[in-house]
Amino acid sequence: MSAQDRLTDALYGLGWSTVKKLPEPVAVRLGQTIADLAWKQRGKGVRRLESNYARVVPDASPERLAELSRAGMRSYLRYWMESFRLPAWSKERIRDGFEPKDLHHLTEGMAAGRGVILALPHLANWDLAGAWVTTKLGIPFTTVAERLKPETLYDRFVAYREGLGMEVLPHSGGTAFGTLARRLRDGGLVCLVADRDLSASGVEVGFFGDTARMPAGPALLAQQTGALLLPVTLWYDDSPVMRGRVHPPVEVPESGTRAEKTSVMTQALADAFATGIADHPEDWHMLQRLWLADLDPAKGTS
């Protein structure tokens, strides 16, 4: 492990061991302070966040974009402070920490026994939403995690999410799709963050006036298993409670090839994500390149 990897792992370890012990108001203030410092430094991630917001809010002035990026960094650090503290939250605090609208799409889908896929963008705190599902609704689910470097950091994230009641599969290795399909055929729940995919299997979609690439997995799983595909968007307000909405199902088209159906369904997901992001752009934690026009053509990655 390199020195940089050891430092990264140590910093995350410090966050999980120390921040969760802080009183909540202290953790909130600490997160805001770190966010403001990072914003003032105008590093690569902050500049990219502002550039992404410029696509979401194309008529925004430079001053408005600066305000948005500052609010975005505060939202991003709220996510981290909450995530570091979630393992120490009581079940009551988790149950009271999230209020979603139109939950009936999920509960009715689960009651029907056909399996449900929840697809989310990087909005607000998807880990809190997941913990709420396992705690408040008592529904276990399966998700996928990208293999992070160093490996010890990936192990920390897996242990953290498993501690919240999630089954976590590695993104790499090729076995995740089959396991997800089996869970869905058994009437289970699968949750996937699905607004960024730079792999060769990603589906090109129109997104805020330009072309981006999003994962094909949610649409393919719905087609293969008959599971219900539900977009979900999340946001923060000025309260300690996160808000959210379960959108109506994305239906499988009646005609077309598998690739054509996947394209139509993934575009429908992108459109649902866009409504939530447009309403709450500051809660979209996209500090990486997303649109194809922004990617380095020599590397194909951010």
Coordinates of C-alpha atoms in Angstrom, one line a residue:
M1 CA 0.0 0.0 0.0
S2 CA 1.3 3.4 -1.0
A3 CA 1.8 6.3 1.5
Q4 CA -1.1 8.1 -0.1
D5 CA -3.4 5.0 0.3
R6 CA -2.3 4.6 3.9
L7 CA -3.1 8.3 4.6
T8 CA -6.5 8.0 2.9
D9 CA -7.5 5.0 4.9
A10 CA -6.3 6.6 8.1
L11 CA -8.3 9.7 7.5
Y12 CA -11.5 7.7 6.9
G13 CA -10.8 5.6 9.9
L14 CA -10.4 8.7 12.0
G15 CA -13.7 10.0 10.7
W16 CA -15.6 6.9 11.6
S17 CA -14.0 6.5 15.0
T18 CA -14.0 10.2 16.1
V19 CA -16.9 12.0 14.4
K20 CA -19.5 9.5 15.5
K21 CA -18.7 10.4 19.1
L22 CA -19.4 14.1 18.7
P23 CA -22.7 15.7 19.7
E24 CA -24.8 16.2 16.6
P25 CA -24.7 20.1 16.7
V26 CA -20.9 19.9 17.0
A27 CA -20.7 17.5 14.0
V28 CA -22.9 19.8 12.0
R29 CA -20.7 22.8 12.6
L30 CA -17.6 20.9 11.9
G31 CA -18.9 19.7 8.6
Q32 CA -19.9 23.3 7.6
T33 CA -16.5 24.6 8.6
I34 CA -14.6 21.9 6.5
A35 CA -17.0 22.5 3.6
D36 CA -16.4 26.3 3.7
L37 CA -12.6 25.8 3.8
A38 CA -12.6 23.4 0.9
W39 CA -14.9 25.7 -1.1
K40 CA -12.6 28.7 -0.5
Q41 CA -9.6 26.7 -1.7
R42 CA -11.3 26.2 -5.1
G43 CA -9.7 22.8 -5.6
K44 CA -10.4 20.4 -8.6
G45 CA -13.5 18.9 -7.0
V46 CA -15.1 22.3 -6.2
R47 CA -14.4 23.6 -9.7
R48 CA -15.9 20.5 -11.3
L49 CA -19.0 20.7 -9.0
E50 CA -19.5 24.3 -10.1
S51 CA -19.1 23.3 -13.7
N52 CA -21.7 20.6 -13.4
Y53 CA -24.1 23.0 -11.7
A54 CA -23.6 25.4 -14.7
R55 CA -25.2 22.7 -16.8
V56 CA -28.1 22.1 -14.4
V57 CA -28.7 25.9 -14.0
P58 CA -27.6 27.3 -17.3
D59 CA -28.9 30.8 -16.7
A60 CA -27.1 31.2 -13.4
S61 CA -24.7 34.1 -12.9
P62 CA -21.1 33.5 -11.7
E63 CA -22.3 34.7 -8.3
R64 CA -25.2 32.3 -8.2
L65 CA -22.9 29.4 -9.3
A66 CA -20.5 30.3 -6.4
E67 CA -23.4 30.3 -4.0
L68 CA -24.5 26.9 -5.3
S69 CA -21.1 25.4 -5.1
R70 CA -20.7 26.6 -1.5
A71 CA -24.1 25.1 -0.6
G72 CA -23.2 22.0 -2.5
M73 CA -20.0 21.5 -0.5
R74 CA -22.0 22.0 2.7
S75 CA -24.5 19.4 1.6
Y76 CA -21.6 17.0 0.6
L77 CA -20.0 17.4 4.1
R78 CA -23.4 16.9 5.7
Y79 CA -23.5 13.6 3.9
W80 CA -20.1 12.6 5.3
M81 CA -20.8 13.8 8.8
E82 CA -24.1 11.8 8.8
S83 CA -22.4 8.8 7.3
F84 CA -19.6 8.8 9.9
R85 CA -22.3 9.1 12.7
L86 CA -24.9 6.7 11.3
P87 CA -23.4 3.6 13.0
A88 CA -23.9 5.3 16.4
W89 CA -27.4 6.6 15.7
S90 CA -30.3 5.0 17.6
K91 CA -33.0 3.1 15.6
E92 CA -35.3 5.9 16.6
R93 CA -33.0 8.6 15.2
I94 CA -32.7 6.7 11.9
R95 CA -36.5 6.2 11.7
D96 CA -37.0 9.9 12.3
G97 CA -34.2 11.0 10.0
F98 CA -36.0 10.5 6.7
E99 CA -39.4 11.3 5.3
P100 CA -40.1 10.1 1.7
K101 CA -43.1 11.0 -0.4
D102 CA -45.1 8.4 -2.5
L103 CA -43.7 5.5 -0.5
H104 CA -46.6 3.4 -1.7
H105 CA -44.8 2.7 -5.0
L106 CA -42.2 0.8 -3.0
T107 CA -44.5 -0.9 -0.4
E108 CA -47.1 -2.0 -3.0
G109 CA -44.3 -3.3 -5.2
M110 CA -42.8 -5.3 -2.4
A111 CA -46.3 -6.6 -1.3
A112 CA -46.8 -7.9 -4.9
G113 CA -43.8 -10.1 -4.5
R114 CA -42.3 -9.2 -7.9
G115 CA -39.0 -7.7 -6.6
V116 CA -38.2 -4.0 -6.6
I117 CA -35.2 -2.0 -7.9
L118 CA -34.6 1.5 -6.4
A119 CA -32.4 3.6 -8.6
L120 CA -30.9 6.8 -7.2
P121 CA -28.6 9.6 -8.2
H122 CA -25.9 11.0 -6.0
L123 CA -28.4 13.2 -4.1
A124 CA -28.2 14.0 -0.4
N125 CA -27.5 10.8 1.7
W126 CA -28.4 7.5 0.0
D127 CA -26.9 5.6 2.9
L128 CA -29.3 7.2 5.4
A129 CA -32.2 6.3 3.0
G130 CA -31.0 2.7 3.0
A131 CA -30.6 2.6 6.7
W132 CA -34.2 3.9 7.0
V133 CA -35.5 1.2 4.7
T134 CA -33.9 -1.6 6.8
T135 CA -34.8 0.1 10.1
K136 CA -38.2 1.7 9.6
L137 CA -39.6 -0.6 7.0
G138 CA -37.7 -3.7 8.1
I139 CA -36.9 -4.6 4.5
P140 CA -33.4 -5.9 3.8
F141 CA -31.8 -5.1 0.5
T142 CA -28.8 -5.7 -1.7
T143 CA -26.6 -3.1 -3.2
V144 CA -23.3 -2.8 -5.1
A145 CA -20.2 -1.0 -4.1
E146 CA -17.4 0.2 -6.3
R147 CA -14.0 -1.3 -5.3
L148 CA -12.1 1.6 -3.8
K149 CA -8.4 2.0 -3.3
P150 CA -6.9 1.1 -1.0
E151 CA -8.6 -2.2 -0.4
T152 CA -8.8 -1.5 3.3
L153 CA -11.0 1.5 2.5
Y154 CA -13.3 -0.6 0.4
D155 CA -13.5 -3.0 3.4
R156 CA -14.4 -0.2 5.7
F157 CA -17.3 0.9 3.4
V158 CA -18.6 -2.7 3.1
A159 CA -18.5 -3.2 6.9
Y160 CA -20.2 0.2 7.4
R161 CA -23.0 -0.6 5.0
E162 CA -23.4 -4.2 6.2
G163 CA -23.7 -2.7 9.7
L164 CA -26.6 -0.7 8.5
G165 CA -28.4 -3.9 7.3
M166 CA -27.4 -3.9 3.7
E167 CA -26.0 -6.8 1.6
V168 CA -23.1 -5.4 -0.3
L169 CA -21.7 -6.9 -3.5
P170 CA -18.4 -5.8 -5.2
H171 CA -19.0 -4.0 -8.5
S172 CA -16.1 -5.8 -10.2
G173 CA -15.8 -9.5 -10.8
G174 CA -18.9 -10.1 -13.0
T175 CA -21.0 -12.0 -10.4
A176 CA -23.0 -9.0 -9.0
F177 CA -25.6 -9.0 -11.8
G178 CA -26.5 -12.6 -11.3
T179 CA -26.8 -12.3 -7.6
L180 CA -29.0 -9.2 -7.9
A181 CA -31.2 -11.0 -10.4
R182 CA -31.6 -13.9 -8.0
R183 CA -32.6 -11.5 -5.1
L184 CA -35.2 -9.9 -7.3
R185 CA -36.7 -13.2 -8.5
D186 CA -37.1 -14.1 -4.9
G187 CA -39.1 -10.9 -4.4
G188 CA -36.3 -9.0 -2.8
L189 CA -35.2 -5.3 -2.9
V190 CA -32.2 -4.0 -4.8
C191 CA -30.9 -0.4 -4.4
L192 CA -28.4 1.1 -7.0
V193 CA -26.8 4.5 -7.4
A194 CA -27.2 4.9 -11.1
D195 CA -26.4 8.4 -12.4
R196 CA -22.8 7.9 -13.6
D197 CA -21.3 5.1 -15.6
L198 CA -18.1 5.5 -17.7
S199 CA -17.8 1.9 -18.6
A200 CA -18.2 0.5 -22.1
S201 CA -21.6 -0.9 -21.2
G202 CA -23.0 2.5 -20.1
V203 CA -26.1 3.8 -21.9
E204 CA -26.0 7.3 -23.5
V205 CA -28.8 9.6 -22.3
G206 CA -29.8 13.2 -22.8
F207 CA -29.2 15.0 -19.5
F208 CA -29.6 18.7 -19.0
G209 CA -29.2 19.4 -22.7
D210 CA -26.2 17.2 -23.4
T211 CA -25.1 13.6 -23.6
A212 CA -24.1 11.6 -20.5
R213 CA -23.6 7.9 -19.8
M214 CA -25.6 6.0 -17.2
P215 CA -25.6 2.3 -16.1
A216 CA -27.6 -0.2 -18.0
G217 CA -27.9 -2.5 -15.0
P218 CA -31.3 -1.2 -13.5
A219 CA -33.1 -1.5 -16.9
L220 CA -31.6 -4.8 -17.7
L221 CA -32.4 -6.3 -14.3
A222 CA -36.1 -5.1 -14.7
Q223 CA -36.3 -6.7 -18.1
Q224 CA -34.7 -10.0 -17.1
T225 CA -36.6 -10.5 -13.8
G226 CA -39.9 -8.6 -14.1
A227 CA -39.0 -6.5 -11.1
L228 CA -40.4 -3.0 -10.6
L229 CA -38.0 -0.2 -11.4
L230 CA -38.5 2.9 -9.3
P231 CA -36.4 6.1 -9.5
V232 CA -35.8 7.8 -6.1
T233 CA -34.6 11.4 -5.5
L234 CA -33.5 12.8 -2.2
W235 CA -32.9 16.3 -0.8
Y236 CA -32.1 18.2 2.3
D237 CA -34.0 21.2 3.8
D238 CA -33.1 23.3 6.8
S239 CA -34.2 20.6 9.3
P240 CA -32.3 17.5 10.5
V241 CA -34.7 15.4 8.5
M242 CA -33.8 14.3 4.9
R243 CA -36.6 14.4 2.4
G244 CA -37.2 12.1 -0.6
R245 CA -39.6 11.0 -3.3
V246 CA -40.3 7.6 -4.8
H247 CA -41.2 8.3 -8.5
P248 CA -43.7 6.2 -10.5
P249 CA -42.4 3.0 -12.1
V250 CA -40.3 3.0 -15.2
E251 CA -42.1 0.5 -17.4
V252 CA -40.5 -2.0 -19.8
P253 CA -41.5 -1.0 -23.4
E254 CA -43.8 -3.5 -25.1
S255 CA -41.7 -3.6 -28.3
G256 CA -38.1 -3.2 -29.4
T257 CA -34.8 -5.0 -29.0
R258 CA -33.3 -5.4 -25.5
A259 CA -30.8 -2.6 -26.3
E260 CA -33.7 -0.3 -27.5
K261 CA -35.7 -1.1 -24.4
T262 CA -32.7 -0.5 -22.2
S263 CA -32.1 2.9 -23.8
V264 CA -35.7 4.0 -23.4
M265 CA -35.8 2.9 -19.7
T266 CA -32.4 4.5 -18.8
Q267 CA -33.5 7.7 -20.4
A268 CA -36.6 7.6 -18.3
L269 CA -34.4 7.2 -15.2
A270 CA -32.3 10.1 -16.3
D271 CA -35.4 12.3 -16.7
A272 CA -36.6 11.4 -13.2
F273 CA -33.1 12.1 -11.8
A274 CA -33.1 15.4 -13.6
T275 CA -36.3 16.6 -12.0
G276 CA -34.9 16.0 -8.5
I277 CA -31.5 17.5 -9.3
A278 CA -33.1 20.6 -10.9
D279 CA -35.2 21.1 -7.8
H280 CA -32.3 20.7 -5.4
P281 CA -29.0 21.1 -7.4
E282 CA -27.0 21.9 -4.2
D283 CA -27.7 18.4 -2.9
W284 CA -26.3 16.7 -6.1
H285 CA -22.8 15.5 -5.0
M286 CA -21.2 15.2 -8.5
L287 CA -17.6 16.3 -8.0
Q288 CA -16.5 14.3 -11.1
R289 CA -16.9 14.7 -14.8
L290 CA -20.2 13.3 -16.1
W291 CA -21.0 14.6 -19.5
L292 CA -19.2 13.0 -22.5
A293 CA -18.1 16.4 -23.7
D294 CA -16.2 17.0 -20.5
L295 CA -14.3 13.7 -20.5
D296 CA -10.7 13.5 -21.5
P297 CA -10.9 11.8 -25.0
A298 CA -7.4 10.4 -24.5
K299 CA -8.4 8.6 -21.3
G300 CA -12.1 8.2 -21.4
T301 CA -12.3 8.9 -17.7
S302 CA -12.4 11.9 -15.4

